PDB file of C-alpha atoms in Angstrom:
ATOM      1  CA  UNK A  31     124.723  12.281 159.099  1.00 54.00           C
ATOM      2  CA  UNK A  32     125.152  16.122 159.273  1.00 57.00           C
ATOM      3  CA  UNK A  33     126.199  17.735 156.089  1.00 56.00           C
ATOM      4  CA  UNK A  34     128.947  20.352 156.573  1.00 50.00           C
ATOM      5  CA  UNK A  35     127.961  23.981 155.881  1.00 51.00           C
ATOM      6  CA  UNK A  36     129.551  25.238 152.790  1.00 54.00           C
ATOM      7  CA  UNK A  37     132.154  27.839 153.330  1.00 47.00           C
ATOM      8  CA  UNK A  38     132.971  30.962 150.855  1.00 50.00           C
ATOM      9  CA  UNK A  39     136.317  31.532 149.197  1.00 53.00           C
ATOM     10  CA  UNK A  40     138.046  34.330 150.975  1.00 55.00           C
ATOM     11  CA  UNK A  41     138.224  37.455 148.422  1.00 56.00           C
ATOM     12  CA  UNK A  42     141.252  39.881 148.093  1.00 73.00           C
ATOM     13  CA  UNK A  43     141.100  43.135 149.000  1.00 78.00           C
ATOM     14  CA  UNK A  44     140.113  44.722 145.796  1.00 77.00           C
ATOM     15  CA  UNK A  45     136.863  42.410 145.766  1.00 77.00           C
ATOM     16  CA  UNK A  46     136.433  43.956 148.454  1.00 79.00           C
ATOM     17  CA  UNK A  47     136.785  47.512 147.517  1.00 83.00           C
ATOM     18  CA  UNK A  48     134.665  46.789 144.227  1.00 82.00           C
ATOM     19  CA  UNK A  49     131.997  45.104 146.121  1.00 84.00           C
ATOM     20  CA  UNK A  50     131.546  48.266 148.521  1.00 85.00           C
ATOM     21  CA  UNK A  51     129.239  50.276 145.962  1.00 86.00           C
ATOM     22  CA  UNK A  52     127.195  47.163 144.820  1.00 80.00           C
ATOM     23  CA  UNK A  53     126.465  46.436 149.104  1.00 83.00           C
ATOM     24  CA  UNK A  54     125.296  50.233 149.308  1.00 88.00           C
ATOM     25  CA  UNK A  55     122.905  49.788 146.316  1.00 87.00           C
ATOM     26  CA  UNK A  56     121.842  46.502 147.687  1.00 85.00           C
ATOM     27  CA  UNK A  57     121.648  47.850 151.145  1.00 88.00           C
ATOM     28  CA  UNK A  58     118.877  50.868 149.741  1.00 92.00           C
ATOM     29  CA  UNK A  59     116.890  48.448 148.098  1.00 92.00           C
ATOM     30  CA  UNK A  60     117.059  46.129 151.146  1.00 92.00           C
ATOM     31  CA  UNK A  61     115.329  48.963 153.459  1.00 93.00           C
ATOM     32  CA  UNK A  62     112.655  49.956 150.953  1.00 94.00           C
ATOM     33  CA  UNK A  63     111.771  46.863 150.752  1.00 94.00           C
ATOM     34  CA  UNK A  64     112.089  46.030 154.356  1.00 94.00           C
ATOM     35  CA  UNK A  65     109.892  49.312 154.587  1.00 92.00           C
ATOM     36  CA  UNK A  66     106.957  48.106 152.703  1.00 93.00           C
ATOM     37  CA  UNK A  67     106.908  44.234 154.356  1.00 93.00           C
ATOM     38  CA  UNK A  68     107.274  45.739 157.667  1.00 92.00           C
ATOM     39  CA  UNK A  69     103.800  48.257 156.888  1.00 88.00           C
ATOM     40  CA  UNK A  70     102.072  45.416 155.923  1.00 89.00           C
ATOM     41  CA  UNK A  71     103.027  43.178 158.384  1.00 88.00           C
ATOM     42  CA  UNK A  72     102.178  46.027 160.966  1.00 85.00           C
ATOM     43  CA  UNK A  73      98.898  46.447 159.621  1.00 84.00           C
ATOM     44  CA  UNK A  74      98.037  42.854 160.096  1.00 84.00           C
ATOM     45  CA  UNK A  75      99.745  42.050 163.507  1.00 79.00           C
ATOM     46  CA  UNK A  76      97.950  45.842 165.328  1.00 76.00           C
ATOM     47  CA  UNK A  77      94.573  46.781 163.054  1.00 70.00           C
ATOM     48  CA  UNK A  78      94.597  50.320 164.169  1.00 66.00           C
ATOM     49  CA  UNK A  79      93.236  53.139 162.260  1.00 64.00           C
ATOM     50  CA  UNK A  80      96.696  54.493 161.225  1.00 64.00           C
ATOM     51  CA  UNK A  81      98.928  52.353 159.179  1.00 67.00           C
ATOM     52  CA  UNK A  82     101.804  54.158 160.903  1.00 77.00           C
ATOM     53  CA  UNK A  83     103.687  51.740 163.761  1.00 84.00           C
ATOM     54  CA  UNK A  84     104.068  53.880 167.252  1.00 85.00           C
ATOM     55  CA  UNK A  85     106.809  55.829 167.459  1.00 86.00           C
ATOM     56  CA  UNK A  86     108.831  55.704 170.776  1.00 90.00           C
ATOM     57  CA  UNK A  87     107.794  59.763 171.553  1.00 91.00           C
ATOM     58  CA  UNK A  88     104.395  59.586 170.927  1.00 89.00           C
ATOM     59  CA  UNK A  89     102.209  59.186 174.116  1.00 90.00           C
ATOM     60  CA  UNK A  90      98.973  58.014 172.847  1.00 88.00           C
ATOM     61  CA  UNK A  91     100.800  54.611 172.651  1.00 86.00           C
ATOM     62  CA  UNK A  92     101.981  52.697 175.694  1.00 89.00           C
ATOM     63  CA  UNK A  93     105.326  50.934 176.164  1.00 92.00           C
ATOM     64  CA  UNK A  94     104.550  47.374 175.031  1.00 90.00           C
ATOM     65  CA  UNK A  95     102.893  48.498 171.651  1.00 87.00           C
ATOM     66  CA  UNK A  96     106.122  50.931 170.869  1.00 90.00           C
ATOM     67  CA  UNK A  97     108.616  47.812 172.272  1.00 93.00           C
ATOM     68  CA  UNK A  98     106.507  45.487 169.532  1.00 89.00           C
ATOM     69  CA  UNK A  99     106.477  47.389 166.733  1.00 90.00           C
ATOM     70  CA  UNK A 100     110.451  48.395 167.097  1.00 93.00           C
ATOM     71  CA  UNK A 101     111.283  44.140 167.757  1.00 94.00           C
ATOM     72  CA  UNK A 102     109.063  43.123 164.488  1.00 93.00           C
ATOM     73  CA  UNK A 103     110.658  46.273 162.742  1.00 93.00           C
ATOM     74  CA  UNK A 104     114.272  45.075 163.984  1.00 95.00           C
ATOM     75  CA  UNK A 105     113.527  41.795 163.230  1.00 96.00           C
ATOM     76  CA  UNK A 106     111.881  42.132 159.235  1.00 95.00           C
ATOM     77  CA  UNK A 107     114.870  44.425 158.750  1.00 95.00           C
ATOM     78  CA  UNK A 108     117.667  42.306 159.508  1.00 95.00           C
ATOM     79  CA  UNK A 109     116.165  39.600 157.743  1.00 95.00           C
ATOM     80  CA  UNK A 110     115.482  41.528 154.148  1.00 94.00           C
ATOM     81  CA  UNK A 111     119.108  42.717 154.899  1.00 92.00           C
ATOM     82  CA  UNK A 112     120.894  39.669 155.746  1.00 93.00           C
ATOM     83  CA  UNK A 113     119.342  37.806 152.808  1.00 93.00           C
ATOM     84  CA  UNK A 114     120.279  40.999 150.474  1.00 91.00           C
ATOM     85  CA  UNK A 115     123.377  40.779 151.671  1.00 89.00           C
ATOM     86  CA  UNK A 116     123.966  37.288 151.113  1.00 91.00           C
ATOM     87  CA  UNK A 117     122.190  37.428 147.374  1.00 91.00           C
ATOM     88  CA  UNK A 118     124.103  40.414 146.279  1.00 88.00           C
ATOM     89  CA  UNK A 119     127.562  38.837 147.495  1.00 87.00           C
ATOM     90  CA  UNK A 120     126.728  35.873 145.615  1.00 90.00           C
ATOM     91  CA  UNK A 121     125.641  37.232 142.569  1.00 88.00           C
ATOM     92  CA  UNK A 122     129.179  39.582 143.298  1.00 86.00           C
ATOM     93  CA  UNK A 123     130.968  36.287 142.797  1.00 88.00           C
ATOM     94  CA  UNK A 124     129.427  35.264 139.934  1.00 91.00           C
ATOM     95  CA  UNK A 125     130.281  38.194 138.098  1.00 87.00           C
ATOM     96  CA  UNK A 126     133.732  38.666 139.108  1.00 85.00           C
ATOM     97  CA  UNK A 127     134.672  35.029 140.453  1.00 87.00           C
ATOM     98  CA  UNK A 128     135.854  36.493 143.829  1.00 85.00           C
ATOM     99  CA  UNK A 129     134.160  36.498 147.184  1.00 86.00           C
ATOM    100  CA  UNK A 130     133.206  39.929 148.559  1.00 85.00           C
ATOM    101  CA  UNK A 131     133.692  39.055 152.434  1.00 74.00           C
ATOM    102  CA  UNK A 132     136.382  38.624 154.981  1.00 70.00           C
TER     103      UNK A 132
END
């Protein structure tokens, strides 16, 4: 038997409003942090002698090593984000009892 995913109160608009400078905090930390897992993850996925991922301009790189490093550099962000996101919402509603989304 499937268990139903659990579904979030609806907040009001002034959750809402009081949640937007708590996401942008959350948000900063998200991408340092996204940052530093992404540098290490680079290092170990392409040992090259700079630690710095290929950036689309730069010649001495071809296509497929720029295309990987921007998909696991998409990827590790959206994760650290989503699950920021979804942390700092929660603990949002612990604080004030209301839901942050929708």
């Amino acid at each position: 038997m499937r268990q139903q995913p659990k579904v979030e109160a609806q907040g009001g608009k002034a959750a809402r409003v009081l949640y937007k400078p708590w996401g942008i905090v959350g948000s900063i930390v998200a991408a340092l942090i996204a940052r530093q897992v992404f540098t290490v993850v680079w290092t170990k996925v392409v040992p090259v002698d700079s630690e710095d991922p290929p950036k689309p301009l730069e010649s001495e790189y071809s296509l497929g090593q720029v295309v990987l490093a921007a998909t696991i550099q998409g990827a590790i962000f959206a994760v650290v984000k989503a699950l920021f996101q979804r942390a700092s919402a929660r603990g949002f509603q612990r604080w004030t009892g209301e839901w942050p989304g929708d």
